[in-house]
């Protein structure tokens, strides 16, 4: 078999790159080693409830914003039912040991007004924070889509600034700093390792507006699969790529676990970069680059309880998510010694839906608690279906603790929560091929240089959350850039700008 481009992995970056390339007439095949397509954004079901793991809500879907542009260009926007959180939508922030609640509105002016109400003496610092976030993102083509793309990707980038230093320069109020750092939850980097620029790229998308999707992440996957089918792309499940074939320092194809070879001139690899060196001949990458990929520090993980709640949370409140933040210390501490009841936790009903029309008391709910690889590292040699009894007891203890915290904090809006599934970093490692169970790929942090979409091997590109940005928007943007590198970056970018 011979095609133009092989895409390894069917997460949102692979689906986006495939749809963009196929639309231009490229022969594309997407190879997914799992049984189901969609990677982290696909949905799983328990007791007639569909749960999202990697998608709950996103920014960047307003008219003319980057996801809106991409999805219209790919021909999927009309198949996806987007629901805006609106001017009144918010995340609710609370503090461990306190009763005060603060609304994190998905609107710059309304959020600024809310924070100034709670912290009236901090108005100058609040205004400066929002100005800095907006100034940073105004220079980024993915947020200011009229800008050229190539100079941004290829140009000099100044050394990133520590987020903590910037926040200390604008306010001494620890609670305000916690609210302003809360978006680190959406890219999984300890606060002390976070860069202001990375933080801005994530936070800005939500400060401009938040959106959910009817049908959750699975609806996005299904829309892309339909688009790929219309444009003639091929997509295969249970098709693991074991090696990328190289001849005379250029890509010539891939080999799969069943021995099949597919010839191509370009490969887009969307898995974790640490897995790439083993798939190419040792001579392809310099030892330093190979080591850098294999030793990338990973974003943080989580414990998760997926269950049904006695009450329907979505029908009671406007809040999309409920965050419980530490009263002392960083929102995301760098060290795993923090007790479970002092770690940040989130409750969400977004992306948890009953998947039939029968009357039922089943209301989907997800609880997410910060986790570290060290929490489960002693069980790392085990695999699903073969976990030791000690691990099962530990997982049950964590779930009980999370349910107790949730009942104490949010029981008045959820009623009793019945757990249906529990996940740990080991679960995400094995189910999603995520090293150390990382939620957002390799860390985008102060002391790490993440790999570029382009590699030193002509015809080989890296896409996914570990490259440019995190989240659905970030992974989609990496797919855009990967396709653009093949099609001609600036000309391709101009063709997208028509959809602004």
Short mmCIF file of C-alpha atoms in Angstrom, two decimals:
data_model
loop_
_atom_site.label_atom_id
_atom_site.label_comp_id
_atom_site.label_asym_id
_atom_site.label_seq_id
_atom_site.Cartn_x
_atom_site.Cartn_y
_atom_site.Cartn_z
CA UNK A 1 0.00 0.00 0.00
CA UNK A 2 1.25 3.50 -0.80
CA UNK A 3 -0.15 6.84 0.40
CA UNK A 4 1.09 10.40 0.75
CA UNK A 5 0.87 10.75 4.54
CA UNK A 6 0.61 8.29 7.42
CA UNK A 7 -0.70 9.72 10.69
CA UNK A 8 0.10 7.71 13.81
CA UNK A 9 -2.71 8.15 16.35
CA UNK A 10 -6.34 9.26 16.10
CA UNK A 11 -6.54 11.83 18.89
CA UNK A 12 -7.72 15.34 18.07
CA UNK A 13 -4.33 16.36 16.63
CA UNK A 14 -4.25 13.36 14.28
CA UNK A 15 -7.88 13.80 13.25
CA UNK A 16 -7.32 17.51 12.58
CA UNK A 17 -4.16 16.98 10.55
CA UNK A 18 -5.83 14.17 8.61
CA UNK A 19 -8.92 16.22 7.78
CA UNK A 20 -6.83 19.21 6.67
CA UNK A 21 -4.56 17.12 4.44
CA UNK A 22 -7.34 15.01 2.96
CA UNK A 23 -9.28 18.14 2.04
CA UNK A 24 -6.38 19.26 -0.17
CA UNK A 25 -6.34 15.93 -2.01
CA UNK A 26 -3.57 14.17 -0.11
CA UNK A 27 -3.91 10.42 0.29
CA UNK A 28 -4.04 9.94 4.03
CA UNK A 29 -4.23 6.95 6.34
CA UNK A 30 -4.64 7.31 10.10
CA UNK A 31 -3.46 4.35 12.17
CA UNK A 32 -4.79 3.88 15.70
CA UNK A 33 -3.47 1.06 17.89
CA UNK A 34 -6.50 1.07 20.21
CA UNK A 35 -9.89 -0.43 19.44
CA UNK A 36 -11.62 2.96 19.41
CA UNK A 37 -10.76 6.21 17.67
CA UNK A 38 -10.35 9.55 19.41
CA UNK A 39 -7.57 9.06 21.95
CA UNK A 40 -8.17 11.02 25.14
CA UNK A 41 -11.28 12.83 23.89
CA UNK A 42 -13.37 9.75 23.16
CA UNK A 43 -16.12 8.80 25.57
CA UNK A 44 -16.62 5.66 27.65
CA UNK A 45 -19.88 4.38 29.16
CA UNK A 46 -20.99 3.03 32.50
CA UNK A 47 -24.62 2.25 33.43
CA UNK A 48 -26.01 4.11 30.41
CA UNK A 49 -23.97 7.23 31.24
CA UNK A 50 -21.34 8.52 28.84
CA UNK A 51 -18.24 10.00 30.47
CA UNK A 52 -15.56 12.20 28.97
CA UNK A 53 -12.02 11.85 30.30
CA UNK A 54 -10.00 14.29 28.20
CA UNK A 55 -12.68 16.80 27.25
CA UNK A 56 -15.05 18.76 29.44
CA UNK A 57 -15.07 22.23 27.93
CA UNK A 58 -12.87 24.43 25.76
CA UNK A 59 -12.17 27.98 24.74
CA UNK A 60 -11.42 29.27 21.21
CA UNK A 61 -14.82 28.42 19.70
CA UNK A 62 -16.27 31.91 19.37
CA UNK A 63 -16.95 33.26 15.89
CA UNK A 64 -13.65 33.67 14.09
CA UNK A 65 -11.59 32.05 16.84
CA UNK A 66 -9.10 29.36 15.94
CA UNK A 67 -11.18 26.24 16.67
CA UNK A 68 -14.17 27.78 14.92
CA UNK A 69 -11.98 28.48 11.87
CA UNK A 70 -10.42 25.02 11.90
CA UNK A 71 -13.67 23.14 12.31
CA UNK A 72 -15.39 25.10 9.55
CA UNK A 73 -12.42 24.56 7.21
CA UNK A 74 -12.45 20.83 7.98
CA UNK A 75 -16.19 20.65 7.32
CA UNK A 76 -17.08 19.47 10.83
CA UNK A 77 -18.44 22.61 12.48
CA UNK A 78 -21.99 22.07 11.17
CA UNK A 79 -21.98 18.55 12.64
CA UNK A 80 -20.94 19.71 16.12
CA UNK A 81 -23.50 21.30 18.43
CA UNK A 82 -21.55 23.93 20.36
CA UNK A 83 -23.06 25.33 23.57
CA UNK A 84 -21.64 28.61 24.84
CA UNK A 85 -21.40 29.11 28.59
CA UNK A 86 -22.48 32.67 27.83
CA UNK A 87 -21.82 35.88 29.69
CA UNK A 88 -23.16 34.37 32.91
CA UNK A 89 -21.17 31.13 32.77
CA UNK A 90 -18.40 30.53 35.28
CA UNK A 91 -16.23 28.11 37.18
CA UNK A 92 -16.83 28.21 40.92
CA UNK A 93 -13.76 28.47 43.15
CA UNK A 94 -13.75 27.55 46.83
CA UNK A 95 -10.98 27.08 49.39
CA UNK A 96 -10.31 24.10 51.64
CA UNK A 97 -11.42 25.07 55.13
CA UNK A 98 -13.33 28.16 53.96
CA UNK A 99 -16.89 28.94 52.94
CA UNK A 100 -16.29 31.77 50.48
CA UNK A 101 -17.10 31.08 46.82
CA UNK A 102 -15.77 33.13 43.91
CA UNK A 103 -17.07 32.93 40.38
CA UNK A 104 -14.46 32.65 37.67
CA UNK A 105 -16.50 34.08 34.80
CA UNK A 106 -15.59 33.24 31.20
CA UNK A 107 -15.42 36.93 30.35
CA UNK A 108 -12.56 39.36 30.90
CA UNK A 109 -14.73 42.29 32.05
CA UNK A 110 -17.06 40.23 34.22
CA UNK A 111 -14.22 38.27 35.82
CA UNK A 112 -12.32 41.49 36.54
CA UNK A 113 -15.45 42.93 38.16
CA UNK A 114 -15.94 39.78 40.28
CA UNK A 115 -12.35 39.73 41.48
CA UNK A 116 -12.35 43.46 42.23
CA UNK A 117 -15.52 42.95 44.30
CA UNK A 118 -13.82 40.31 46.46
CA UNK A 119 -10.41 41.98 46.49
CA UNK A 120 -11.19 45.73 46.25
CA UNK A 121 -7.70 46.85 47.29
CA UNK A 122 -6.14 44.72 44.55
CA UNK A 123 -7.73 46.39 41.51
CA UNK A 124 -4.40 47.64 40.16
CA UNK A 125 -2.86 44.18 40.26
CA UNK A 126 -5.96 42.54 38.77
CA UNK A 127 -5.99 45.00 35.87
CA UNK A 128 -2.28 44.53 35.29
CA UNK A 129 -2.67 40.73 35.21
CA UNK A 130 -5.39 40.83 32.58
CA UNK A 131 -3.49 43.39 30.48
CA UNK A 132 -0.41 41.18 30.50
CA UNK A 133 -2.35 38.06 29.49
CA UNK A 134 -4.01 39.92 26.63
CA UNK A 135 -0.78 41.58 25.49
CA UNK A 136 0.99 38.22 25.29
CA UNK A 137 -1.81 36.59 23.30
CA UNK A 138 -2.29 39.55 20.96
CA UNK A 139 1.10 38.62 19.45
CA UNK A 140 0.12 34.98 18.90
CA UNK A 141 -1.43 34.13 15.49
CA UNK A 142 -3.64 31.44 16.98
CA UNK A 143 -5.40 34.15 19.00
CA UNK A 144 -4.87 37.07 16.63
CA UNK A 145 -5.56 35.16 13.43
CA UNK A 146 -4.76 38.05 11.11
CA UNK A 147 -1.04 37.72 11.94
CA UNK A 148 1.34 35.70 9.75
CA UNK A 149 2.20 32.29 11.17
CA UNK A 150 5.74 31.55 9.97
CA UNK A 151 7.51 34.43 11.80
CA UNK A 152 5.86 33.36 15.05
CA UNK A 153 6.89 29.71 14.70
CA UNK A 154 10.38 30.35 13.35
CA UNK A 155 11.27 33.61 15.05
CA UNK A 156 13.23 34.30 18.20
CA UNK A 157 11.32 33.81 21.42
CA UNK A 158 12.47 35.54 24.61
CA UNK A 159 13.18 33.51 27.71
CA UNK A 160 9.89 32.68 29.47
CA UNK A 161 9.12 34.47 32.71
CA UNK A 162 8.18 32.67 35.94
CA UNK A 163 4.46 32.95 36.65
CA UNK A 164 5.08 33.13 40.41
CA UNK A 165 7.45 36.10 40.11
CA UNK A 166 4.98 38.03 38.01
CA UNK A 167 2.10 37.38 40.41
CA UNK A 168 4.16 38.36 43.44
CA UNK A 169 4.97 41.64 41.69
CA UNK A 170 1.27 42.53 41.37
CA UNK A 171 -0.30 41.24 44.59
CA UNK A 172 0.49 39.89 48.05
CA UNK A 173 -2.99 38.41 48.45
CA UNK A 174 -2.59 34.61 48.49
CA UNK A 175 -6.23 33.87 47.69
CA UNK A 176 -6.19 36.17 44.69
CA UNK A 177 -2.98 34.55 43.47
CA UNK A 178 -4.65 31.15 43.79
CA UNK A 179 -7.58 32.25 41.62
CA UNK A 180 -5.23 33.73 39.02
CA UNK A 181 -3.12 30.57 38.94
CA UNK A 182 -6.13 28.22 38.77
CA UNK A 183 -5.71 27.70 34.97
CA UNK A 184 -2.60 25.61 35.74
CA UNK A 185 -5.17 22.87 36.38
CA UNK A 186 -5.77 22.97 32.60
CA UNK A 187 -2.16 22.29 31.62
CA UNK A 188 -0.86 20.26 34.55
CA UNK A 189 2.30 22.13 35.59
CA UNK A 190 3.21 22.94 39.21
CA UNK A 191 2.83 26.65 39.85
CA UNK A 192 6.47 27.12 40.71
CA UNK A 193 7.48 25.66 37.34
CA UNK A 194 4.90 27.55 35.27
CA UNK A 195 5.83 30.18 32.73
CA UNK A 196 3.73 33.31 32.41
CA UNK A 197 3.64 32.92 28.62
CA UNK A 198 2.36 29.32 28.76
CA UNK A 199 -0.17 30.31 31.39
CA UNK A 200 -1.43 33.15 29.19
CA UNK A 201 -1.91 30.89 26.17
CA UNK A 202 -4.16 28.58 28.21
CA UNK A 203 -6.00 31.13 30.36
CA UNK A 204 -6.78 33.58 27.54
CA UNK A 205 -8.90 31.05 25.67
CA UNK A 206 -11.21 30.65 28.68
CA UNK A 207 -11.23 34.31 29.73
CA UNK A 208 -12.66 35.01 26.27
CA UNK A 209 -15.44 32.42 26.60
CA UNK A 210 -16.02 28.74 27.36
CA UNK A 211 -17.94 26.16 25.36
CA UNK A 212 -19.25 22.65 25.83
CA UNK A 213 -20.28 20.21 23.11
CA UNK A 214 -23.54 18.26 23.08
CA UNK A 215 -22.40 14.66 23.08
CA UNK A 216 -19.02 15.63 24.54
CA UNK A 217 -15.71 14.69 22.99
CA UNK A 218 -17.26 11.73 21.20
CA UNK A 219 -19.34 14.13 19.10
CA UNK A 220 -16.11 15.81 17.97
CA UNK A 221 -14.56 12.46 17.10
CA UNK A 222 -17.65 11.33 15.17
CA UNK A 223 -17.78 14.58 13.18
CA UNK A 224 -14.14 14.21 12.15
CA UNK A 225 -14.61 10.57 11.21
CA UNK A 226 -17.49 11.56 8.91
CA UNK A 227 -15.39 14.33 7.35
CA UNK A 228 -12.47 11.98 6.77
CA UNK A 229 -14.77 9.44 5.15
CA UNK A 230 -16.19 12.11 2.80
CA UNK A 231 -12.72 13.16 1.67
CA UNK A 232 -11.52 9.61 1.07
CA UNK A 233 -9.08 9.28 3.96
CA UNK A 234 -8.61 5.84 5.46
CA UNK A 235 -8.66 5.33 9.22
CA UNK A 236 -7.85 2.01 10.87
CA UNK A 237 -8.18 0.86 14.47
CA UNK A 238 -6.15 -1.91 16.12
CA UNK A 239 -3.25 -0.93 13.86
CA UNK A 240 -0.11 -0.35 15.88
CA UNK A 241 2.87 1.26 14.18
CA UNK A 242 6.09 -0.24 15.51
CA UNK A 243 8.66 1.51 13.32
CA UNK A 244 9.09 4.40 10.92
CA UNK A 245 11.01 3.33 7.85
CA UNK A 246 13.90 5.51 6.70
CA UNK A 247 16.16 5.42 3.64
CA UNK A 248 18.88 7.92 2.77
CA UNK A 249 17.80 10.16 5.65
CA UNK A 250 14.17 10.52 4.62
CA UNK A 251 10.89 8.85 5.54
CA UNK A 252 9.78 6.10 3.18
CA UNK A 253 7.00 4.45 5.19
CA UNK A 254 5.91 2.70 8.37
CA UNK A 255 5.81 -0.88 9.61
CA UNK A 256 2.98 -2.21 11.78
CA UNK A 257 2.92 -4.88 14.47
CA UNK A 258 1.28 -7.35 12.05
CA UNK A 259 4.23 -6.96 9.65
CA UNK A 260 2.37 -4.83 7.10
CA UNK A 261 4.29 -1.95 5.52
CA UNK A 262 2.76 1.23 4.18
CA UNK A 263 4.84 3.41 1.88
CA UNK A 264 4.64 7.18 2.28
CA UNK A 265 6.79 10.29 2.08
CA UNK A 266 5.52 11.94 5.29
CA UNK A 267 4.62 10.68 8.76
CA UNK A 268 2.88 12.67 11.48
CA UNK A 269 3.46 11.09 14.88
CA UNK A 270 0.93 12.17 17.50
CA UNK A 271 2.01 9.96 20.41
CA UNK A 272 4.17 11.02 23.32
CA UNK A 273 7.58 12.18 21.98
CA UNK A 274 9.39 9.86 24.41
CA UNK A 275 8.11 6.90 22.40
CA UNK A 276 9.50 8.14 19.09
CA UNK A 277 13.25 7.33 19.34
CA UNK A 278 12.57 3.59 19.59
CA UNK A 279 10.61 3.75 16.33
CA UNK A 280 13.40 5.11 14.11
CA UNK A 281 16.94 3.89 13.37
CA UNK A 282 19.46 4.97 16.01
CA UNK A 283 21.38 7.04 13.46
CA UNK A 284 18.40 9.30 12.66
CA UNK A 285 18.57 11.54 15.74
CA UNK A 286 21.60 12.94 17.47
CA UNK A 287 22.17 11.37 20.91
CA UNK A 288 21.37 14.66 22.66
CA UNK A 289 17.99 14.99 20.88
CA UNK A 290 17.17 11.35 21.51
CA UNK A 291 17.95 11.76 25.21
CA UNK A 292 15.93 14.97 25.39
CA UNK A 293 12.84 13.25 24.03
CA UNK A 294 13.21 10.25 26.30
CA UNK A 295 13.69 12.33 29.45
CA UNK A 296 10.93 14.89 28.97
CA UNK A 297 9.23 15.70 32.26
CA UNK A 298 5.54 14.92 32.11
CA UNK A 299 2.53 16.97 33.14
CA UNK A 300 0.74 15.95 36.28
CA UNK A 301 -1.95 13.29 36.51
CA UNK A 302 -5.15 12.78 38.45
CA UNK A 303 -7.31 10.40 40.37
CA UNK A 304 -10.82 10.26 38.92
CA UNK A 305 -14.16 9.01 40.19
CA UNK A 306 -16.88 8.70 37.56
CA UNK A 307 -20.31 8.24 39.05
CA UNK A 308 -23.98 9.08 39.16
CA UNK A 309 -25.33 11.78 41.45
CA UNK A 310 -28.70 11.78 43.16
CA UNK A 311 -29.39 15.33 41.92
CA UNK A 312 -28.87 16.80 38.47
CA UNK A 313 -26.07 19.30 38.98
CA UNK A 314 -26.36 20.90 35.54
CA UNK A 315 -30.00 21.81 36.05
CA UNK A 316 -29.31 23.52 39.39
CA UNK A 317 -26.43 25.87 38.71
CA UNK A 318 -24.78 27.95 36.00
CA UNK A 319 -21.30 26.80 37.02
CA UNK A 320 -19.60 24.45 34.59
CA UNK A 321 -17.08 23.18 37.12
CA UNK A 322 -16.50 23.42 40.86
CA UNK A 323 -12.93 23.80 42.08
CA UNK A 324 -11.74 23.22 45.64
CA UNK A 325 -8.36 24.93 46.04
CA UNK A 326 -5.75 24.63 48.81
CA UNK A 327 -5.98 27.34 51.45
CA UNK A 328 -2.22 27.31 51.86
CA UNK A 329 0.49 26.70 49.29
CA UNK A 330 0.28 26.50 45.52
CA UNK A 331 -2.79 25.44 43.56
CA UNK A 332 -0.70 22.64 42.06
CA UNK A 333 2.12 21.79 44.49
CA UNK A 334 5.32 20.40 42.98
CA UNK A 335 5.81 17.63 45.55
CA UNK A 336 3.74 14.51 46.01
CA UNK A 337 3.92 14.52 49.80
CA UNK A 338 0.84 16.75 50.03
CA UNK A 339 -2.02 14.83 51.76
CA UNK A 340 -5.01 13.96 49.59
CA UNK A 341 -7.34 16.26 51.51
CA UNK A 342 -5.03 19.23 50.86
CA UNK A 343 -4.85 18.76 47.10
CA UNK A 344 -7.03 20.60 44.58
CA UNK A 345 -10.15 18.79 43.41
CA UNK A 346 -12.70 19.47 40.72
CA UNK A 347 -16.31 18.37 40.32
CA UNK A 348 -17.94 18.52 36.92
CA UNK A 349 -21.07 17.29 35.23
CA UNK A 350 -19.88 18.60 31.84
CA UNK A 351 -19.28 15.71 29.48
CA UNK A 352 -21.32 13.29 31.61
CA UNK A 353 -24.64 12.49 29.96
CA UNK A 354 -27.29 9.84 30.02
CA UNK A 355 -27.20 8.23 26.59
CA UNK A 356 -30.81 7.16 26.16
CA UNK A 357 -34.17 8.85 26.55
CA UNK A 358 -35.61 6.62 29.26
CA UNK A 359 -36.65 8.41 32.46
CA UNK A 360 -33.91 7.80 34.99
CA UNK A 361 -32.33 9.19 38.12
CA UNK A 362 -28.88 8.71 36.56
CA UNK A 363 -26.99 11.98 36.50
CA UNK A 364 -23.35 11.75 35.45
CA UNK A 365 -20.71 13.34 37.65
CA UNK A 366 -16.90 13.34 37.61
CA UNK A 367 -14.52 14.06 40.48
CA UNK A 368 -10.89 14.83 39.60
CA UNK A 369 -8.16 15.06 42.24
CA UNK A 370 -4.54 16.05 41.60
CA UNK A 371 -2.26 13.02 41.50
CA UNK A 372 1.44 12.33 41.08
CA UNK A 373 3.15 9.39 39.45
CA UNK A 374 4.86 8.72 42.77
CA UNK A 375 1.42 7.96 44.27
CA UNK A 376 1.20 4.73 42.25
CA UNK A 377 4.79 4.14 41.11
CA UNK A 378 5.18 1.10 43.35
CA UNK A 379 2.46 -0.60 41.29
CA UNK A 380 3.94 0.43 37.92
CA UNK A 381 4.95 -3.08 36.87
CA UNK A 382 1.34 -4.25 36.93
CA UNK A 383 -1.12 -4.06 34.04
CA UNK A 384 -4.89 -3.90 33.80
CA UNK A 385 -6.49 -7.16 34.83
CA UNK A 386 -3.39 -8.11 36.80
CA UNK A 387 -3.27 -5.44 39.53
CA UNK A 388 -2.26 -6.63 43.01
CA UNK A 389 -4.75 -6.56 45.87
CA UNK A 390 -2.77 -3.78 47.56
CA UNK A 391 -3.37 -1.51 44.56
CA UNK A 392 -7.09 -2.25 44.52
CA UNK A 393 -7.34 -1.41 48.21
CA UNK A 394 -5.38 1.79 47.70
CA UNK A 395 -7.59 2.85 44.79
CA UNK A 396 -10.72 2.19 46.85
CA UNK A 397 -9.32 4.24 49.74
CA UNK A 398 -8.59 7.19 47.43
CA UNK A 399 -12.08 6.99 45.92
CA UNK A 400 -13.68 6.92 49.39
CA UNK A 401 -11.65 9.96 50.41
CA UNK A 402 -12.71 11.86 47.28
CA UNK A 403 -16.36 10.99 47.81
CA UNK A 404 -16.17 12.12 51.45
CA UNK A 405 -14.67 15.47 50.43
CA UNK A 406 -17.29 15.90 47.69
CA UNK A 407 -20.16 15.07 50.06
CA UNK A 408 -18.90 17.57 52.61
CA UNK A 409 -18.33 20.33 50.09
CA UNK A 410 -20.92 19.81 47.36
CA UNK A 411 -23.40 17.30 48.79
CA UNK A 412 -26.14 19.95 48.80
CA UNK A 413 -26.04 20.14 44.99
CA UNK A 414 -25.17 16.51 44.15
CA UNK A 415 -26.97 14.46 46.76
CA UNK A 416 -25.45 11.00 47.15
CA UNK A 417 -22.81 10.08 44.56
CA UNK A 418 -22.61 6.44 43.49
CA UNK A 419 -19.19 5.57 42.00
CA UNK A 420 -19.26 3.66 38.72
CA UNK A 421 -15.58 3.73 37.75
CA UNK A 422 -12.33 4.85 39.38
CA UNK A 423 -9.10 5.77 37.59
CA UNK A 424 -5.53 6.48 38.69
CA UNK A 425 -2.38 7.50 36.80
CA UNK A 426 -1.88 3.79 36.00
CA UNK A 427 -5.28 3.71 34.30
CA UNK A 428 -4.42 6.67 32.08
CA UNK A 429 -0.99 5.25 31.35
CA UNK A 430 -2.42 1.97 30.10
CA UNK A 431 -5.66 3.19 28.50
CA UNK A 432 -4.28 6.31 26.81
CA UNK A 433 -0.59 5.41 26.31
CA UNK A 434 0.26 8.39 28.53
CA UNK A 435 3.65 8.00 30.25
CA UNK A 436 3.25 8.35 34.01
CA UNK A 437 -0.46 8.89 33.41
CA UNK A 438 0.22 12.48 32.31
CA UNK A 439 -2.92 14.48 31.60
CA UNK A 440 -1.39 16.94 29.11
CA UNK A 441 1.61 15.22 27.60
CA UNK A 442 5.08 16.57 28.30
CA UNK A 443 5.18 19.58 30.62
CA UNK A 444 5.31 23.06 29.10
CA UNK A 445 7.39 24.49 31.92
CA UNK A 446 10.24 26.85 32.73
CA UNK A 447 13.09 24.35 32.70
CA UNK A 448 12.11 22.30 29.67
CA UNK A 449 12.28 22.92 25.95
CA UNK A 450 9.49 21.02 24.24
CA UNK A 451 10.12 19.55 20.79
CA UNK A 452 9.14 21.40 17.65
CA UNK A 453 6.57 20.03 15.21
CA UNK A 454 9.40 19.64 12.70
CA UNK A 455 12.09 17.06 13.39
CA UNK A 456 15.57 16.65 11.93
CA UNK A 457 14.32 13.80 9.78
CA UNK A 458 12.77 15.12 6.55
CA UNK A 459 9.16 14.00 6.33
CA UNK A 460 8.68 13.30 10.06
CA UNK A 461 6.55 15.62 12.19
CA UNK A 462 5.46 15.63 15.84
CA UNK A 463 1.95 16.70 16.83
CA UNK A 464 -0.05 16.62 20.03
CA UNK A 465 -0.14 18.38 23.38
CA UNK A 466 3.59 17.98 23.97
CA UNK A 467 4.55 20.36 21.15
CA UNK A 468 2.87 23.78 20.94
CA UNK A 469 0.00 24.00 23.43
CA UNK A 470 -2.20 21.80 25.60
CA UNK A 471 -5.90 20.94 25.62
CA UNK A 472 -8.23 20.37 22.69
CA UNK A 473 -7.31 23.76 21.24
CA UNK A 474 -3.57 23.20 21.65
CA UNK A 475 -3.60 19.69 20.19
CA UNK A 476 -5.77 20.88 17.29
CA UNK A 477 -3.35 23.72 16.60
CA UNK A 478 -0.46 21.26 16.51
CA UNK A 479 -2.38 19.26 13.91
CA UNK A 480 -2.87 22.47 11.94
CA UNK A 481 0.87 23.20 12.02
CA UNK A 482 1.80 19.61 11.13
CA UNK A 483 -0.46 19.71 8.07
CA UNK A 484 0.84 23.19 7.23
CA UNK A 485 4.46 22.03 7.25
CA UNK A 486 3.54 19.50 4.57
CA UNK A 487 1.34 21.80 2.49
CA UNK A 488 3.42 24.98 2.73
CA UNK A 489 2.95 26.80 6.00
CA UNK A 490 2.18 30.42 5.13
CA UNK A 491 0.11 29.72 2.03
CA UNK A 492 -1.90 27.17 3.99
CA UNK A 493 -2.38 29.64 6.85
CA UNK A 494 -3.72 32.21 4.40
CA UNK A 495 -6.25 29.69 3.11
CA UNK A 496 -7.48 29.23 6.69
CA UNK A 497 -7.68 32.97 7.31
CA UNK A 498 -10.48 33.20 4.74
CA UNK A 499 -12.69 31.51 7.36
CA UNK A 500 -12.17 34.26 9.96
#
